[in-house]
């Protein structure tokens, strides 16, 4: 029964899936249904605090992380009309909508990456994700996220490694810049 699935059970299954270091595609395929199940659980909904950092436009509530910063599980709460710049993660991830909609835009880096601090991006596509929808993210995918509604939206994020420990980047397509990016975690 999805409603009784606990964080402890979810983390135990994540550990089993990632043990032995299978390919990223295999991990994502197995984590996606587990993350959907936990996103629908009573425990997750009881842990959502909906606190947002006004400056960054969203709140990052870390629910679990291994001592070596792997297997990070977090709830992100997005302020209305706010979002992120294009960014990568430097790790695999699965995101599941919990409440509200999120608009994800996907980008491609078109320069060769040899100039420090410089990046050219091309916007590829856009998709709206609703509660229960899941997206699998490989380490090299670049996307941006927006909450275009008038209410806080919430999503469950599962990462192979805490995103503040991956050396990930944010991009400014207009200025053609790339810089390191970490987020404020509650």
PDB file of C-alpha atoms in Angstrom:
ATOM      1  CA  UNK A   1       0.000   0.000   0.000  1.00  0.00           C
ATOM      2  CA  UNK A   2       1.656   3.273  -1.132  1.00  0.00           C
ATOM      3  CA  UNK A   3       0.296   5.301   1.775  1.00  0.00           C
ATOM      4  CA  UNK A   4       2.266   3.329   4.379  1.00  0.00           C
ATOM      5  CA  UNK A   5       5.646   3.386   2.587  1.00  0.00           C
ATOM      6  CA  UNK A   6       8.203   4.953   4.954  1.00  0.00           C
ATOM      7  CA  UNK A   7      11.405   6.906   4.413  1.00  0.00           C
ATOM      8  CA  UNK A   8      13.297   4.063   6.092  1.00  0.00           C
ATOM      9  CA  UNK A   9      11.850   1.521   3.619  1.00  0.00           C
ATOM     10  CA  UNK A  10      12.523   3.838   0.690  1.00  0.00           C
ATOM     11  CA  UNK A  11      16.164   4.383   1.681  1.00  0.00           C
ATOM     12  CA  UNK A  12      16.673   0.635   2.209  1.00  0.00           C
ATOM     13  CA  UNK A  13      15.409  -0.006  -1.326  1.00  0.00           C
ATOM     14  CA  UNK A  14      17.612   2.796  -2.720  1.00  0.00           C
ATOM     15  CA  UNK A  15      20.635   1.180  -1.067  1.00  0.00           C
ATOM     16  CA  UNK A  16      19.738  -2.184  -2.615  1.00  0.00           C
ATOM     17  CA  UNK A  17      19.296  -0.672  -6.089  1.00  0.00           C
ATOM     18  CA  UNK A  18      22.599   1.185  -6.007  1.00  0.00           C
ATOM     19  CA  UNK A  19      24.692  -1.553  -4.354  1.00  0.00           C
ATOM     20  CA  UNK A  20      27.440  -2.730  -6.650  1.00  0.00           C
ATOM     21  CA  UNK A  21      27.295   0.365  -8.823  1.00  0.00           C
ATOM     22  CA  UNK A  22      24.986  -0.596 -11.707  1.00  0.00           C
ATOM     23  CA  UNK A  23      24.763   1.624 -14.789  1.00  0.00           C
ATOM     24  CA  UNK A  24      23.031   4.981 -14.323  1.00  0.00           C
ATOM     25  CA  UNK A  25      20.250   3.995 -16.745  1.00  0.00           C
ATOM     26  CA  UNK A  26      19.485   0.866 -14.687  1.00  0.00           C
ATOM     27  CA  UNK A  27      19.489   2.866 -11.444  1.00  0.00           C
ATOM     28  CA  UNK A  28      17.098   5.467 -12.864  1.00  0.00           C
ATOM     29  CA  UNK A  29      14.748   2.790 -14.207  1.00  0.00           C
ATOM     30  CA  UNK A  30      14.535   1.161 -10.767  1.00  0.00           C
ATOM     31  CA  UNK A  31      14.469   4.333  -8.643  1.00  0.00           C
ATOM     32  CA  UNK A  32      11.646   6.018 -10.590  1.00  0.00           C
ATOM     33  CA  UNK A  33       8.809   3.726  -9.366  1.00  0.00           C
ATOM     34  CA  UNK A  34      10.208   3.717  -5.824  1.00  0.00           C
ATOM     35  CA  UNK A  35      10.299   7.523  -5.791  1.00  0.00           C
ATOM     36  CA  UNK A  36       6.733   7.691  -7.125  1.00  0.00           C
ATOM     37  CA  UNK A  37       5.639   5.374  -4.345  1.00  0.00           C
ATOM     38  CA  UNK A  38       7.357   7.450  -1.642  1.00  0.00           C
ATOM     39  CA  UNK A  39       6.014  10.703  -3.142  1.00  0.00           C
ATOM     40  CA  UNK A  40       2.488   9.331  -2.634  1.00  0.00           C
ATOM     41  CA  UNK A  41       3.129   8.240   0.957  1.00  0.00           C
ATOM     42  CA  UNK A  42       1.586   9.716   4.076  1.00  0.00           C
ATOM     43  CA  UNK A  43       5.052   9.981   5.625  1.00  0.00           C
ATOM     44  CA  UNK A  44       6.390  12.206   2.869  1.00  0.00           C
ATOM     45  CA  UNK A  45       3.379  14.495   3.027  1.00  0.00           C
ATOM     46  CA  UNK A  46       3.733  14.770   6.811  1.00  0.00           C
ATOM     47  CA  UNK A  47       7.396  15.813   6.387  1.00  0.00           C
ATOM     48  CA  UNK A  48       6.764  18.603   3.846  1.00  0.00           C
ATOM     49  CA  UNK A  49       7.326  21.878   5.682  1.00  0.00           C
ATOM     50  CA  UNK A  50       6.747  24.192   2.681  1.00  0.00           C
ATOM     51  CA  UNK A  51       9.431  26.594   3.870  1.00  0.00           C
ATOM     52  CA  UNK A  52      11.029  28.488   1.012  1.00  0.00           C
ATOM     53  CA  UNK A  53      14.167  30.577   0.883  1.00  0.00           C
ATOM     54  CA  UNK A  54      12.950  33.903  -0.516  1.00  0.00           C
ATOM     55  CA  UNK A  55      16.313  34.738  -2.088  1.00  0.00           C
ATOM     56  CA  UNK A  56      16.699  31.495  -4.037  1.00  0.00           C
ATOM     57  CA  UNK A  57      12.967  31.051  -4.711  1.00  0.00           C
ATOM     58  CA  UNK A  58      12.605  27.581  -3.237  1.00  0.00           C
ATOM     59  CA  UNK A  59      13.191  25.561  -0.095  1.00  0.00           C
ATOM     60  CA  UNK A  60      15.400  22.465   0.031  1.00  0.00           C
ATOM     61  CA  UNK A  61      14.475  20.161   2.908  1.00  0.00           C
ATOM     62  CA  UNK A  62      16.969  17.299   3.169  1.00  0.00           C
ATOM     63  CA  UNK A  63      15.244  14.151   4.470  1.00  0.00           C
ATOM     64  CA  UNK A  64      18.134  11.707   4.109  1.00  0.00           C
ATOM     65  CA  UNK A  65      21.751  11.595   3.076  1.00  0.00           C
ATOM     66  CA  UNK A  66      24.375   8.899   3.626  1.00  0.00           C
ATOM     67  CA  UNK A  67      27.529   9.915   5.571  1.00  0.00           C
ATOM     68  CA  UNK A  68      29.488  10.075   2.282  1.00  0.00           C
ATOM     69  CA  UNK A  69      26.837  12.450   0.800  1.00  0.00           C
ATOM     70  CA  UNK A  70      25.342   9.749  -1.464  1.00  0.00           C
ATOM     71  CA  UNK A  71      21.653   8.868  -1.727  1.00  0.00           C
ATOM     72  CA  UNK A  72      20.244  12.293  -0.967  1.00  0.00           C
ATOM     73  CA  UNK A  73      16.464  12.495  -0.580  1.00  0.00           C
ATOM     74  CA  UNK A  74      14.931  15.960  -0.375  1.00  0.00           C
ATOM     75  CA  UNK A  75      11.661  17.840  -0.660  1.00  0.00           C
ATOM     76  CA  UNK A  76      11.780  21.060  -2.670  1.00  0.00           C
ATOM     77  CA  UNK A  77       9.075  23.688  -2.160  1.00  0.00           C
ATOM     78  CA  UNK A  78       8.823  26.211  -4.999  1.00  0.00           C
ATOM     79  CA  UNK A  79       7.503  29.746  -4.508  1.00  0.00           C
ATOM     80  CA  UNK A  80       4.841  30.922  -6.983  1.00  0.00           C
ATOM     81  CA  UNK A  81       6.350  32.545 -10.066  1.00  0.00           C
ATOM     82  CA  UNK A  82       9.881  31.478  -9.153  1.00  0.00           C
ATOM     83  CA  UNK A  83      12.330  28.874 -10.353  1.00  0.00           C
ATOM     84  CA  UNK A  84      15.943  28.109 -11.165  1.00  0.00           C
ATOM     85  CA  UNK A  85      18.399  29.120 -13.836  1.00  0.00           C
ATOM     86  CA  UNK A  86      19.484  26.368 -16.225  1.00  0.00           C
ATOM     87  CA  UNK A  87      21.711  23.956 -14.301  1.00  0.00           C
ATOM     88  CA  UNK A  88      23.178  20.488 -14.302  1.00  0.00           C
ATOM     89  CA  UNK A  89      23.403  18.140 -11.324  1.00  0.00           C
ATOM     90  CA  UNK A  90      26.683  16.277 -11.670  1.00  0.00           C
ATOM     91  CA  UNK A  91      24.837  13.140 -10.530  1.00  0.00           C
ATOM     92  CA  UNK A  92      21.808  11.067 -11.455  1.00  0.00           C
ATOM     93  CA  UNK A  93      18.443  12.130 -10.096  1.00  0.00           C
ATOM     94  CA  UNK A  94      14.737  11.368 -10.059  1.00  0.00           C
ATOM     95  CA  UNK A  95      12.171  14.099  -9.408  1.00  0.00           C
ATOM     96  CA  UNK A  96       8.490  13.399  -8.706  1.00  0.00           C
ATOM     97  CA  UNK A  97       5.727  15.992  -8.488  1.00  0.00           C
ATOM     98  CA  UNK A  98       3.932  15.998  -5.124  1.00  0.00           C
ATOM     99  CA  UNK A  99       1.643  19.063  -5.292  1.00  0.00           C
ATOM    100  CA  UNK A 100       1.225  21.692  -7.990  1.00  0.00           C
ATOM    101  CA  UNK A 101       2.876  21.832 -11.398  1.00  0.00           C
ATOM    102  CA  UNK A 102       6.491  22.482 -12.361  1.00  0.00           C
ATOM    103  CA  UNK A 103       7.595  23.582 -15.809  1.00  0.00           C
ATOM    104  CA  UNK A 104      10.927  22.031 -16.797  1.00  0.00           C
ATOM    105  CA  UNK A 105      12.850  23.473 -19.733  1.00  0.00           C
ATOM    106  CA  UNK A 106      15.632  21.327 -21.175  1.00  0.00           C
ATOM    107  CA  UNK A 107      18.802  22.821 -22.607  1.00  0.00           C
ATOM    108  CA  UNK A 108      21.812  21.702 -24.609  1.00  0.00           C
ATOM    109  CA  UNK A 109      25.293  23.118 -24.240  1.00  0.00           C
ATOM    110  CA  UNK A 110      26.516  23.984 -27.743  1.00  0.00           C
ATOM    111  CA  UNK A 111      30.017  25.360 -27.075  1.00  0.00           C
ATOM    112  CA  UNK A 112      32.936  22.979 -26.566  1.00  0.00           C
ATOM    113  CA  UNK A 113      33.358  23.784 -22.858  1.00  0.00           C
ATOM    114  CA  UNK A 114      37.004  24.814 -23.153  1.00  0.00           C
ATOM    115  CA  UNK A 115      36.624  28.482 -22.091  1.00  0.00           C
ATOM    116  CA  UNK A 116      36.388  28.785 -18.294  1.00  0.00           C
ATOM    117  CA  UNK A 117      33.248  30.625 -17.209  1.00  0.00           C
ATOM    118  CA  UNK A 118      31.782  30.609 -20.738  1.00  0.00           C
ATOM    119  CA  UNK A 119      28.861  28.531 -22.011  1.00  0.00           C
ATOM    120  CA  UNK A 120      26.429  28.740 -24.892  1.00  0.00           C
ATOM    121  CA  UNK A 121      23.078  27.022 -24.441  1.00  0.00           C
ATOM    122  CA  UNK A 122      20.243  26.185 -26.793  1.00  0.00           C
ATOM    123  CA  UNK A 123      16.762  25.563 -25.419  1.00  0.00           C
ATOM    124  CA  UNK A 124      15.505  22.181 -26.609  1.00  0.00           C
ATOM    125  CA  UNK A 125      12.059  21.593 -25.126  1.00  0.00           C
ATOM    126  CA  UNK A 126       9.707  22.273 -22.257  1.00  0.00           C
ATOM    127  CA  UNK A 127       7.402  19.981 -20.310  1.00  0.00           C
ATOM    128  CA  UNK A 128       5.006  20.546 -17.420  1.00  0.00           C
ATOM    129  CA  UNK A 129       5.172  17.949 -14.668  1.00  0.00           C
ATOM    130  CA  UNK A 130       2.170  17.413 -12.394  1.00  0.00           C
ATOM    131  CA  UNK A 131       1.712  15.451  -9.160  1.00  0.00           C
ATOM    132  CA  UNK A 132       2.787  11.843  -9.705  1.00  0.00           C
ATOM    133  CA  UNK A 133       4.808  12.635 -12.826  1.00  0.00           C
ATOM    134  CA  UNK A 134       8.455  11.624 -12.613  1.00  0.00           C
ATOM    135  CA  UNK A 135      11.548  12.721 -14.485  1.00  0.00           C
ATOM    136  CA  UNK A 136      14.850  10.850 -14.590  1.00  0.00           C
ATOM    137  CA  UNK A 137      17.929  13.065 -14.846  1.00  0.00           C
ATOM    138  CA  UNK A 138      21.365  11.903 -15.936  1.00  0.00           C
ATOM    139  CA  UNK A 139      24.433  13.800 -14.691  1.00  0.00           C
ATOM    140  CA  UNK A 140      24.906  15.781 -17.905  1.00  0.00           C
ATOM    141  CA  UNK A 141      21.304  16.923 -18.437  1.00  0.00           C
ATOM    142  CA  UNK A 142      20.804  20.690 -18.187  1.00  0.00           C
ATOM    143  CA  UNK A 143      17.355  21.938 -17.215  1.00  0.00           C
ATOM    144  CA  UNK A 144      15.605  24.833 -15.519  1.00  0.00           C
ATOM    145  CA  UNK A 145      12.504  24.688 -13.338  1.00  0.00           C
ATOM    146  CA  UNK A 146       9.651  27.184 -12.836  1.00  0.00           C
ATOM    147  CA  UNK A 147       6.513  27.252 -10.737  1.00  0.00           C
ATOM    148  CA  UNK A 148       4.068  29.200 -12.904  1.00  0.00           C
ATOM    149  CA  UNK A 149       1.156  28.757 -10.499  1.00  0.00           C
ATOM    150  CA  UNK A 150      -0.073  31.050  -7.732  1.00  0.00           C
ATOM    151  CA  UNK A 151       0.656  28.487  -4.984  1.00  0.00           C
ATOM    152  CA  UNK A 152       3.715  26.766  -3.577  1.00  0.00           C
ATOM    153  CA  UNK A 153       4.457  23.575  -5.499  1.00  0.00           C
ATOM    154  CA  UNK A 154       6.290  20.626  -3.969  1.00  0.00           C
ATOM    155  CA  UNK A 155       8.454  17.904  -5.480  1.00  0.00           C
ATOM    156  CA  UNK A 156      10.446  14.946  -4.193  1.00  0.00           C
ATOM    157  CA  UNK A 157      14.093  14.835  -5.336  1.00  0.00           C
ATOM    158  CA  UNK A 158      16.327  11.770  -5.117  1.00  0.00           C
ATOM    159  CA  UNK A 159      19.987  12.135  -6.079  1.00  0.00           C
ATOM    160  CA  UNK A 160      22.896   9.743  -6.309  1.00  0.00           C
ATOM    161  CA  UNK A 161      24.883  12.357  -4.402  1.00  0.00           C
ATOM    162  CA  UNK A 162      23.856  15.515  -2.537  1.00  0.00           C
ATOM    163  CA  UNK A 163      23.905  18.215  -5.234  1.00  0.00           C
ATOM    164  CA  UNK A 164      26.035  20.530  -3.097  1.00  0.00           C
ATOM    165  CA  UNK A 165      28.856  17.959  -3.326  1.00  0.00           C
ATOM    166  CA  UNK A 166      28.910  17.288  -7.081  1.00  0.00           C
ATOM    167  CA  UNK A 167      30.616  20.379  -8.500  1.00  0.00           C
ATOM    168  CA  UNK A 168      27.496  21.217 -10.470  1.00  0.00           C
ATOM    169  CA  UNK A 169      26.982  24.388 -12.485  1.00  0.00           C
ATOM    170  CA  UNK A 170      24.370  27.011 -13.260  1.00  0.00           C
ATOM    171  CA  UNK A 171      24.150  28.747 -16.613  1.00  0.00           C
ATOM    172  CA  UNK A 172      23.067  32.195 -17.778  1.00  0.00           C
ATOM    173  CA  UNK A 173      22.034  31.787 -21.433  1.00  0.00           C
ATOM    174  CA  UNK A 174      21.830  35.548 -22.074  1.00  0.00           C
ATOM    175  CA  UNK A 175      25.250  36.388 -20.653  1.00  0.00           C
ATOM    176  CA  UNK A 176      26.695  33.073 -21.860  1.00  0.00           C
ATOM    177  CA  UNK A 177      28.223  32.271 -18.491  1.00  0.00           C
ATOM    178  CA  UNK A 178      28.633  29.146 -16.382  1.00  0.00           C
ATOM    179  CA  UNK A 179      29.375  29.277 -12.649  1.00  0.00           C
ATOM    180  CA  UNK A 180      29.448  26.797  -9.747  1.00  0.00           C
ATOM    181  CA  UNK A 181      26.130  26.420  -7.945  1.00  0.00           C
ATOM    182  CA  UNK A 182      25.114  25.253  -4.496  1.00  0.00           C
ATOM    183  CA  UNK A 183      21.740  25.700  -2.842  1.00  0.00           C
ATOM    184  CA  UNK A 184      20.612  26.731   0.636  1.00  0.00           C
ATOM    185  CA  UNK A 185      19.344  23.642   2.438  1.00  0.00           C
ATOM    186  CA  UNK A 186      16.860  23.846   5.338  1.00  0.00           C
TER     187      UNK A 186
END
